[in-house]
Amino acid sequence: MLAVLTANLRMTLPWPLLMTKLMTKLMTKQSLINTRINDFDALLSIS
């Protein structure tokens, strides 16, 4: 019984970590893209 529980824990534990890692990666990528777009807009407005 305990072995099954630990196995289940091992299966489920990495998921939240992986998801948060993926989410943070996506968020940083999105913010980078947004800043690039903002920079581009600034350049366009200047010229």
PDB file of C-alpha atoms in Angstrom:
ATOM      1  CA  MET A   1       0.000   0.000   0.000  1.00  0.00           C
ATOM      2  CA  LEU A   2       2.723   2.462   0.968  1.00  0.00           C
ATOM      3  CA  ALA A   3       4.734   1.581  -2.127  1.00  0.00           C
ATOM      4  CA  VAL A   4       1.731   2.380  -4.320  1.00  0.00           C
ATOM      5  CA  LEU A   5       1.278   5.711  -2.549  1.00  0.00           C
ATOM      6  CA  THR A   6       4.916   6.693  -2.992  1.00  0.00           C
ATOM      7  CA  ALA A   7       4.810   5.627  -6.642  1.00  0.00           C
ATOM      8  CA  ASN A   8       1.734   7.801  -7.170  1.00  0.00           C
ATOM      9  CA  LEU A   9       3.450  10.695  -5.439  1.00  0.00           C
ATOM     10  CA  ARG A  10       6.483  10.301  -7.659  1.00  0.00           C
ATOM     11  CA  MET A  11       4.214  10.370 -10.680  1.00  0.00           C
ATOM     12  CA  THR A  12       2.244  13.438  -9.612  1.00  0.00           C
ATOM     13  CA  LEU A  13       4.908  15.547  -7.902  1.00  0.00           C
ATOM     14  CA  PRO A  14       6.979  16.645 -10.926  1.00  0.00           C
ATOM     15  CA  TRP A  15       3.932  17.889 -12.814  1.00  0.00           C
ATOM     16  CA  PRO A  16       3.256  21.107 -10.902  1.00  0.00           C
ATOM     17  CA  LEU A  17       6.964  21.906 -11.004  1.00  0.00           C
ATOM     18  CA  LEU A  18       7.149  21.257 -14.726  1.00  0.00           C
ATOM     19  CA  MET A  19       4.016  23.267 -15.336  1.00  0.00           C
ATOM     20  CA  THR A  20       5.267  26.248 -13.345  1.00  0.00           C
ATOM     21  CA  LYS A  21       8.613  26.072 -15.140  1.00  0.00           C
ATOM     22  CA  LEU A  22       6.842  25.983 -18.496  1.00  0.00           C
ATOM     23  CA  MET A  23       4.554  28.814 -17.471  1.00  0.00           C
ATOM     24  CA  THR A  24       7.431  31.018 -16.336  1.00  0.00           C
ATOM     25  CA  LYS A  25       9.279  30.269 -19.575  1.00  0.00           C
ATOM     26  CA  LEU A  26       6.199  31.195 -21.595  1.00  0.00           C
ATOM     27  CA  MET A  27       5.636  34.327 -19.526  1.00  0.00           C
ATOM     28  CA  THR A  28       9.220  35.529 -19.962  1.00  0.00           C
ATOM     29  CA  LYS A  29       9.056  34.775 -23.689  1.00  0.00           C
ATOM     30  CA  GLN A  30       5.799  36.712 -23.948  1.00  0.00           C
ATOM     31  CA  SER A  31       7.220  39.686 -22.061  1.00  0.00           C
ATOM     32  CA  LEU A  32      10.324  39.629 -24.263  1.00  0.00           C
ATOM     33  CA  ILE A  33       8.136  39.624 -27.368  1.00  0.00           C
ATOM     34  CA  ASN A  34       6.055  42.454 -25.912  1.00  0.00           C
ATOM     35  CA  THR A  35       9.116  44.585 -25.175  1.00  0.00           C
ATOM     36  CA  ARG A  36      10.414  43.959 -28.693  1.00  0.00           C
ATOM     37  CA  ILE A  37       7.070  45.030 -30.145  1.00  0.00           C
ATOM     38  CA  ASN A  38       7.086  48.127 -27.927  1.00  0.00           C
ATOM     39  CA  ASP A  39      10.615  48.969 -29.063  1.00  0.00           C
ATOM     40  CA  PHE A  40       9.530  48.549 -32.667  1.00  0.00           C
ATOM     41  CA  ASP A  41       6.523  50.821 -32.090  1.00  0.00           C
ATOM     42  CA  ALA A  42       8.820  53.401 -30.504  1.00  0.00           C
ATOM     43  CA  LEU A  43      11.161  53.253 -33.492  1.00  0.00           C
ATOM     44  CA  LEU A  44       8.234  53.657 -35.882  1.00  0.00           C
ATOM     45  CA  SER A  45       6.856  56.636 -33.971  1.00  0.00           C
ATOM     46  CA  ILE A  46      10.280  58.301 -33.925  1.00  0.00           C
ATOM     47  CA  SER A  47      10.893  58.023 -37.665  1.00  0.00           C
TER      48      SER A  47
END
